[in-house]
Tab-separated table of C-alpha atoms and ligand atoms in Angstrom:
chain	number	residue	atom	x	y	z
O	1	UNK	CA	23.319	4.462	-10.414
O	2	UNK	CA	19.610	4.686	-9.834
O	3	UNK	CA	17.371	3.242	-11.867
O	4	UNK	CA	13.871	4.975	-11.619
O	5	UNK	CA	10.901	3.668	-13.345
O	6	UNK	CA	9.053	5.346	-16.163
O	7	UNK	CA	5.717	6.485	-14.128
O	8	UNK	CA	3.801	5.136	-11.322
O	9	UNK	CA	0.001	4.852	-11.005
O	10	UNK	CA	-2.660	4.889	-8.530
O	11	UNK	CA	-3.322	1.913	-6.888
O	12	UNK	CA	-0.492	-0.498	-7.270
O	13	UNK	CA	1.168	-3.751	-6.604
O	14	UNK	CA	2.913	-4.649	-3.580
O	15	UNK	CA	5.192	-7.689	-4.395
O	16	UNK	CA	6.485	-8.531	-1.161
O	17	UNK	CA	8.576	-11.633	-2.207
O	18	UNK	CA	10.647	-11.615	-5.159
O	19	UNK	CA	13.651	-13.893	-6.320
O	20	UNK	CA	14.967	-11.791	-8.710
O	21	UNK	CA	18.570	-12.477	-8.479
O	22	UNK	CA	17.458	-15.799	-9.748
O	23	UNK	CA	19.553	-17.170	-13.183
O	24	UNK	CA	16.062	-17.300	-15.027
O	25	UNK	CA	16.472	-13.765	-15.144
O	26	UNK	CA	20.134	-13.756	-16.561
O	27	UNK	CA	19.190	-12.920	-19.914
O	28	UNK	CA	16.798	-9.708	-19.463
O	29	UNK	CA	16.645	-8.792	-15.562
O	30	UNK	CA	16.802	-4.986	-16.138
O	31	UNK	CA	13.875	-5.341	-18.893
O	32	UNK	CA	11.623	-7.441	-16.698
O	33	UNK	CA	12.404	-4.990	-13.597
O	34	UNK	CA	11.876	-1.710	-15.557
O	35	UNK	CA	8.728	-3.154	-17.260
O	36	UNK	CA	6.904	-3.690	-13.749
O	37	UNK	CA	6.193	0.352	-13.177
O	38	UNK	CA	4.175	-0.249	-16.332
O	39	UNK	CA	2.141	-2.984	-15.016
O	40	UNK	CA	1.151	-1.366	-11.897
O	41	UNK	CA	3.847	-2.937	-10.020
O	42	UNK	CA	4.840	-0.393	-6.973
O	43	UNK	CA	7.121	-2.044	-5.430
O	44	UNK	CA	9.043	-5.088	-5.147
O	45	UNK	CA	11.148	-7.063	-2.171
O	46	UNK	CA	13.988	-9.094	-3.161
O	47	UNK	CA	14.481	-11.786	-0.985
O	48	UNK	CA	18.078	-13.474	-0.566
O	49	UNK	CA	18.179	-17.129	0.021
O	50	UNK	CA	21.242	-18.188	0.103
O	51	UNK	CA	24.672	-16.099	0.692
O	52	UNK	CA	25.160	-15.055	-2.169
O	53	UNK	CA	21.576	-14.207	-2.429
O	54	UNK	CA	22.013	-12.023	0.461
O	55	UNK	CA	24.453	-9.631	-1.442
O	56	UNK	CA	22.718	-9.894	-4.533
O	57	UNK	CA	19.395	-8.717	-3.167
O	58	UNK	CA	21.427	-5.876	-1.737
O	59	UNK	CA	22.994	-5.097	-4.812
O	60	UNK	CA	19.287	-4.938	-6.883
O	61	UNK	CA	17.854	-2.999	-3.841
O	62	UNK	CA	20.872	0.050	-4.613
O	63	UNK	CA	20.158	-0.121	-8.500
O	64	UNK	CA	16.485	0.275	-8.237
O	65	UNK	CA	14.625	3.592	-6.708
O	66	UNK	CA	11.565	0.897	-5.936
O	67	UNK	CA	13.265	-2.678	-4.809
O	68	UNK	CA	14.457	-3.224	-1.130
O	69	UNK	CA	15.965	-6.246	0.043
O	70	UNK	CA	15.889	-8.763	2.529
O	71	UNK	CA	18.903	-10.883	3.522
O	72	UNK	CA	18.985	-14.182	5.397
O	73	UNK	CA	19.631	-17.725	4.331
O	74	UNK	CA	16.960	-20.060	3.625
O	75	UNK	CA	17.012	-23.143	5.274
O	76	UNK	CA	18.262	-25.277	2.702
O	77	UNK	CA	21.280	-23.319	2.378
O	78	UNK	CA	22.131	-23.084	6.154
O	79	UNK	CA	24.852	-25.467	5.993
O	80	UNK	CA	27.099	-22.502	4.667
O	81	UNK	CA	26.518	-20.558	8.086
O	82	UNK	CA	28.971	-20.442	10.829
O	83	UNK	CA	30.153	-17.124	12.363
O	84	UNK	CA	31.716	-15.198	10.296
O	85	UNK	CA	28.740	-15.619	7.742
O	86	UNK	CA	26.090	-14.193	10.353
O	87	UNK	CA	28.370	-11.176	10.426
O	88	UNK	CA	28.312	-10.319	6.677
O	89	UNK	CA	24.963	-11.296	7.065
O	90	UNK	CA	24.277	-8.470	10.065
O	91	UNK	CA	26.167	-5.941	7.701
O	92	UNK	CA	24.359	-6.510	4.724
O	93	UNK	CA	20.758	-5.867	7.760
O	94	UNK	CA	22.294	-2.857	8.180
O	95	UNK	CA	22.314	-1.079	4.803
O	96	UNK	CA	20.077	1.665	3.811
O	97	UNK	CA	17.234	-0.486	1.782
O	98	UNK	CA	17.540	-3.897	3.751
O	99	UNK	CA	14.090	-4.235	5.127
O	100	UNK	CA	13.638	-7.832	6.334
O	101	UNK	CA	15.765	-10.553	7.560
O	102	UNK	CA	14.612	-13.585	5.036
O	103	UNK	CA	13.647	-15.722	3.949
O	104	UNK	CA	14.189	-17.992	7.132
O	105	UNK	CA	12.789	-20.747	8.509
O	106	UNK	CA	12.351	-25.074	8.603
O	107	UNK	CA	12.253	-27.032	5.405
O	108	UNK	CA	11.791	-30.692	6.628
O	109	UNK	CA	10.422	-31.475	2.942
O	110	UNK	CA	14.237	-32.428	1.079
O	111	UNK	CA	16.106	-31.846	4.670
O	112	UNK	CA	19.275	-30.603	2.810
O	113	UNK	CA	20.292	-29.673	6.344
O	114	UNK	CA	19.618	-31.893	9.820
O	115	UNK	CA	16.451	-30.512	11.473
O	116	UNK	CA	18.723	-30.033	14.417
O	117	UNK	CA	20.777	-27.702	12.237
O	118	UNK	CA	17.835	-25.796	10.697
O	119	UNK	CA	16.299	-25.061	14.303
O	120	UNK	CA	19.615	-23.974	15.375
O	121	UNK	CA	19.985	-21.189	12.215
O	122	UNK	CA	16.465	-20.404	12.629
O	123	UNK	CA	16.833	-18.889	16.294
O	124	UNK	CA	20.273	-17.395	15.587
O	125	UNK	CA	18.493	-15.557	12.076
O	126	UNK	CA	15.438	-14.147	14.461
O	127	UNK	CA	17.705	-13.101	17.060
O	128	UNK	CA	19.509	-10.915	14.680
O	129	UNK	CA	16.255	-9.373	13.340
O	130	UNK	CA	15.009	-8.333	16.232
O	131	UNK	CA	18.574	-6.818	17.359
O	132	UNK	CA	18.435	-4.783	14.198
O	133	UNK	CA	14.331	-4.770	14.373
O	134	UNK	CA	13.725	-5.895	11.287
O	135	UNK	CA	10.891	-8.149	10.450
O	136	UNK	CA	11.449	-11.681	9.395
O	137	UNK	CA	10.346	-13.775	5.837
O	138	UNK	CA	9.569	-17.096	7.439
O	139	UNK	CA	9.780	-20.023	5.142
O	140	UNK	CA	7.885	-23.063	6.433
O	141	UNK	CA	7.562	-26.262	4.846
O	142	UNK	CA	6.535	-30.064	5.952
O	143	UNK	CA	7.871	-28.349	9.346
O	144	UNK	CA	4.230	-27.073	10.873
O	145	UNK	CA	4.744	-28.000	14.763
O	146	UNK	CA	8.288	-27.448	14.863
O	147	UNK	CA	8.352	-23.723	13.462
O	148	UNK	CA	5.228	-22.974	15.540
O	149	UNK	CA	7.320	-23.672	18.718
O	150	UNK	CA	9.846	-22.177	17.607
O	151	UNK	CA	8.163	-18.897	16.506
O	152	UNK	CA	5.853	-18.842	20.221
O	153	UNK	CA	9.634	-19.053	21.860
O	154	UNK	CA	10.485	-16.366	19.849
O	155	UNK	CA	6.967	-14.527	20.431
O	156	UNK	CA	7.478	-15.090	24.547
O	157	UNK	CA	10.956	-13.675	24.645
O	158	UNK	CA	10.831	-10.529	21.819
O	159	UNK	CA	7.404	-9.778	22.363
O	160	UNK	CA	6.428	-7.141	19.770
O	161	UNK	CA	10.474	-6.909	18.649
O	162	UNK	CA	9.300	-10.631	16.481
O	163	UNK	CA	7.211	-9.584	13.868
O	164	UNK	CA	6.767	-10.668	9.826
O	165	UNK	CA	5.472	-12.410	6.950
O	166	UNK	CA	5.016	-16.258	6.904
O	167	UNK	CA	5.565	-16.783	3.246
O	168	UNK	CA	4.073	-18.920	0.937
O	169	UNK	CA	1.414	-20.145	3.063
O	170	UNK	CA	0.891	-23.593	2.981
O	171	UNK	CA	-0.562	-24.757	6.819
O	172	UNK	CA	-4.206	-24.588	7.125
O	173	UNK	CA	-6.557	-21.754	8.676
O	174	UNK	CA	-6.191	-22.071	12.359
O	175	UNK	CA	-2.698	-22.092	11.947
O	176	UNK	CA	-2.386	-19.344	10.052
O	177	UNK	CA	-5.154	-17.263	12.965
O	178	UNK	CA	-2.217	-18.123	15.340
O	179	UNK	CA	0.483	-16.528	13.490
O	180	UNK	CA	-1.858	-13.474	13.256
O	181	UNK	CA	-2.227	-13.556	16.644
O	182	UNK	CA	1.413	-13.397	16.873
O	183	UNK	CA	0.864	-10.341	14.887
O	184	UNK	CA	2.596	-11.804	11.428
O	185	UNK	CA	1.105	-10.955	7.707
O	186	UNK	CA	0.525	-13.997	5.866
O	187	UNK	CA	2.252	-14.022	1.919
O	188	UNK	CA	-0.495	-15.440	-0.553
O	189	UNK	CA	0.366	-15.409	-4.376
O	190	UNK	CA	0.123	-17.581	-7.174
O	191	UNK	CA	-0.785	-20.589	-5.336
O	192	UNK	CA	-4.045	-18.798	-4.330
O	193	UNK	CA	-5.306	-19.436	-8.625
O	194	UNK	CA	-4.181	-23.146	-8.428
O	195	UNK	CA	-7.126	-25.888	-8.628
O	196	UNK	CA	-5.343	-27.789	-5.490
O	197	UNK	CA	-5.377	-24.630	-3.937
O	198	UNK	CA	-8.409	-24.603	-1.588
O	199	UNK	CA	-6.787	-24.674	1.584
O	200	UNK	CA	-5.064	-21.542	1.033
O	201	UNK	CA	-8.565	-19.919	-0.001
O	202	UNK	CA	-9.448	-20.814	3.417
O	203	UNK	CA	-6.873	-19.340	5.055
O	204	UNK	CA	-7.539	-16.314	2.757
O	205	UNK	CA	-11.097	-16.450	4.172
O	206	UNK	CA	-9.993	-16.927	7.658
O	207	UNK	CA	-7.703	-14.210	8.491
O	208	UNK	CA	-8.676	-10.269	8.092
O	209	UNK	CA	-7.508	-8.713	4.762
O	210	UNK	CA	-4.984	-6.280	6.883
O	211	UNK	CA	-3.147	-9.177	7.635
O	212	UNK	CA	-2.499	-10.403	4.325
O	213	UNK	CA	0.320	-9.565	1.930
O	214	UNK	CA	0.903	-10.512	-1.999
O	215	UNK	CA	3.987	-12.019	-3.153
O	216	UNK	CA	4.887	-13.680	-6.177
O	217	UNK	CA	8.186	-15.907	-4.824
O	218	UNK	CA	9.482	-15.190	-8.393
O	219	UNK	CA	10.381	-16.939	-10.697
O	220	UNK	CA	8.059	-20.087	-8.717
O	221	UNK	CA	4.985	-20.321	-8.534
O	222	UNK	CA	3.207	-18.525	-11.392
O	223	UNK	CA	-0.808	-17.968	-11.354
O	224	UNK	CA	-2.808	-20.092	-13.416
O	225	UNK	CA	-3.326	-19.193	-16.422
O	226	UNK	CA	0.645	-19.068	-16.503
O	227	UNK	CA	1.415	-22.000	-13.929
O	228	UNK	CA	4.329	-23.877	-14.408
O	229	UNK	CA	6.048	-20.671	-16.423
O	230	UNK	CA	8.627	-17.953	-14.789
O	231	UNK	CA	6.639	-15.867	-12.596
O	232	UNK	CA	7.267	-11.985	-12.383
O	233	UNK	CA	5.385	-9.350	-9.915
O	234	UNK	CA	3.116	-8.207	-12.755
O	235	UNK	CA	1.306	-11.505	-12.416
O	236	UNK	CA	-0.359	-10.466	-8.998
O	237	UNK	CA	-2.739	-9.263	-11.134
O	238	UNK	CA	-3.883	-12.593	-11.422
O	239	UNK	CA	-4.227	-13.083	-7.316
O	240	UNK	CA	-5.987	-10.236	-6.836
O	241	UNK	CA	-9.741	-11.220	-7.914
O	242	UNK	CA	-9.174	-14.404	-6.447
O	243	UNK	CA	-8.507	-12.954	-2.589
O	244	UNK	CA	-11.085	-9.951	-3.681
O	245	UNK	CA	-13.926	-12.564	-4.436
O	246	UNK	CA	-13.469	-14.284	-1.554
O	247	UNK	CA	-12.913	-11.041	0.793
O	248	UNK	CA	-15.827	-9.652	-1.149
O	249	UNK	CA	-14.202	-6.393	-2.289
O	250	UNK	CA	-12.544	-4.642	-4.790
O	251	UNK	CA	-9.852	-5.780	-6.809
O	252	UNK	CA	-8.595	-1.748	-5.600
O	253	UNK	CA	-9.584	-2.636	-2.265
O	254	UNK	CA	-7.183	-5.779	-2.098
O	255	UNK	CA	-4.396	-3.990	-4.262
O	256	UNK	CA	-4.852	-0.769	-1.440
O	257	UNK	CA	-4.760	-2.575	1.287
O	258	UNK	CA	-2.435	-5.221	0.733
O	259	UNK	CA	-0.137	-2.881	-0.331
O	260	UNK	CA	-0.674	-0.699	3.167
O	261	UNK	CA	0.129	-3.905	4.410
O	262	UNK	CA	3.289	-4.321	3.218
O	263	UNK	CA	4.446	-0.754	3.714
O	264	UNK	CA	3.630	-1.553	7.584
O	265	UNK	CA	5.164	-4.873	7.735
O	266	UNK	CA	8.540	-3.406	6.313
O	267	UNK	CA	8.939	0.055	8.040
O	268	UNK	CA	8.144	1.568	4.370
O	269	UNK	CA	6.270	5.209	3.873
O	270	UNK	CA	3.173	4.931	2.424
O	271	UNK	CA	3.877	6.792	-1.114
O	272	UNK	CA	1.954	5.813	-3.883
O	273	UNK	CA	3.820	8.235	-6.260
O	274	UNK	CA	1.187	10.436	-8.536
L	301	NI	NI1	11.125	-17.417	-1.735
């Protein structure tokens, strides 16, 4: 069954990272998704994190005309991963509205899983991207050095095949001009509204506006004024005059070209619908 939203507008939001298989949405998923047309939410990308993440994404992406899915176990949850895991994982890559391989990456901040373990999940995870070229959803935190190592390896060997979002910025500017160097989006959302958040207005200011995407990592990380609630993608809205003040644009401008963004980064056409 497709689910198609109501209408679609203009100039709309791009939510490029999206949790919402998540249990916060147990009790009205389907109202929250179908409500997001409404708010001038385009399109959304659910994100698996852990296995059964993976399938539900999947699952979300087939109900909805405007959700695609990425699949790919967060490092946390890496522990579950052996063999025959990567290969539901490479069949899930392989249906019609997987677009990334996420989110991925080194969490070194509650090391669930040995460093050793995280690297070794992390490789395996970009190899299979690039065999299906797909981009990757990097998730990066308290792990700056060691993911940057990793991802030049990755960079050196795929060339042009290793490409994606790092999501949820949290490193600081120079880092984040390296990874666009590497020819990776950066994923700025709520935490771009937050008080604390001045180092990620400085990557904002740092890298060009074509390399930036917007992402919610529903149901985290909510925009001031709503900070500390569940998020949804409609709450962009709140990101947007924050990355348009600083880029000195348009809140259309950021909305138009973040969302061109996205459509890039994921192999998407560029249809706006009306
Ligand atoms: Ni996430």
């Amino acid at each position: 069954m497709h689910l198609t939203p109501g209408f679609l507008v203009k100039i709309m939001i791009f939510d490029t990272h999206a949790h919402y298989d998540d249990e916060k949405y147990n009790e009205d998923r389907e109202e929250v998704l179908l409500s997001l047309a409404g708010k001038n939410v385009g399109r959304v990308v659910n994100i698996g994190a852990s296995f059964e993440g993976a399938i539900a994404s999947a699952e979300l992406a087939k109900k909805y005309d405007f959700v695609y899915a990425a699949v790919g176990i967060h490092p946390d949850d890496v522990g579950v991963l052996n063999e025959d895991v990567m290969a539901r994982i490479s069949a899930l890559a392989d249906e019609e509205k997987t677009v990334a391989i996420g989110e991925i990456g080194l969490d070194y901040h509650w090391l669930v899983e040995s460093r050793e373990t995280q690297k070794y999940w992390f490789e395996r995870q970009m190899e299979l991207a690039v065999e299906k070229d797909l981009p990757i959803i990097i998730h990066s935190r308290d792990a700056c050095e060691d993911t940057m190592e990793l991802m030049k390896k990755a960079h050196e060997k795929y060339g042009d095949k290793h490409k994606g979002i790092v999501h949820c910025f949290s490193y600081s500017a120079e880092i984040a001009k390296e990874y666009v160097k590497m020819g990776f989006y950066i994923g700025v959302g709520g935490v771009a509204t937050f008080k604390n958040g001045k180092k990620l207005k400085e990557v904002i200011a740092a890298v060009p506006l074509e390399k930036i995407v917007l992402e919610t990592d529903c149901p985290y990380l909510a925009p001031e004024p709503f900070r500390g609630q569940r998020n949804s993608s409609d709450l962009i809205k709140y990101v947007v005059p924050v990355v348009a003040g600083i880029k000195g644009v348009t809140e259309e401008e950021v909305e138009r070209i973040t969302w061109d963004n996205a459509c890039k980064v994921y192999g998407l056409a560029d249809q706006k619908g009306a």
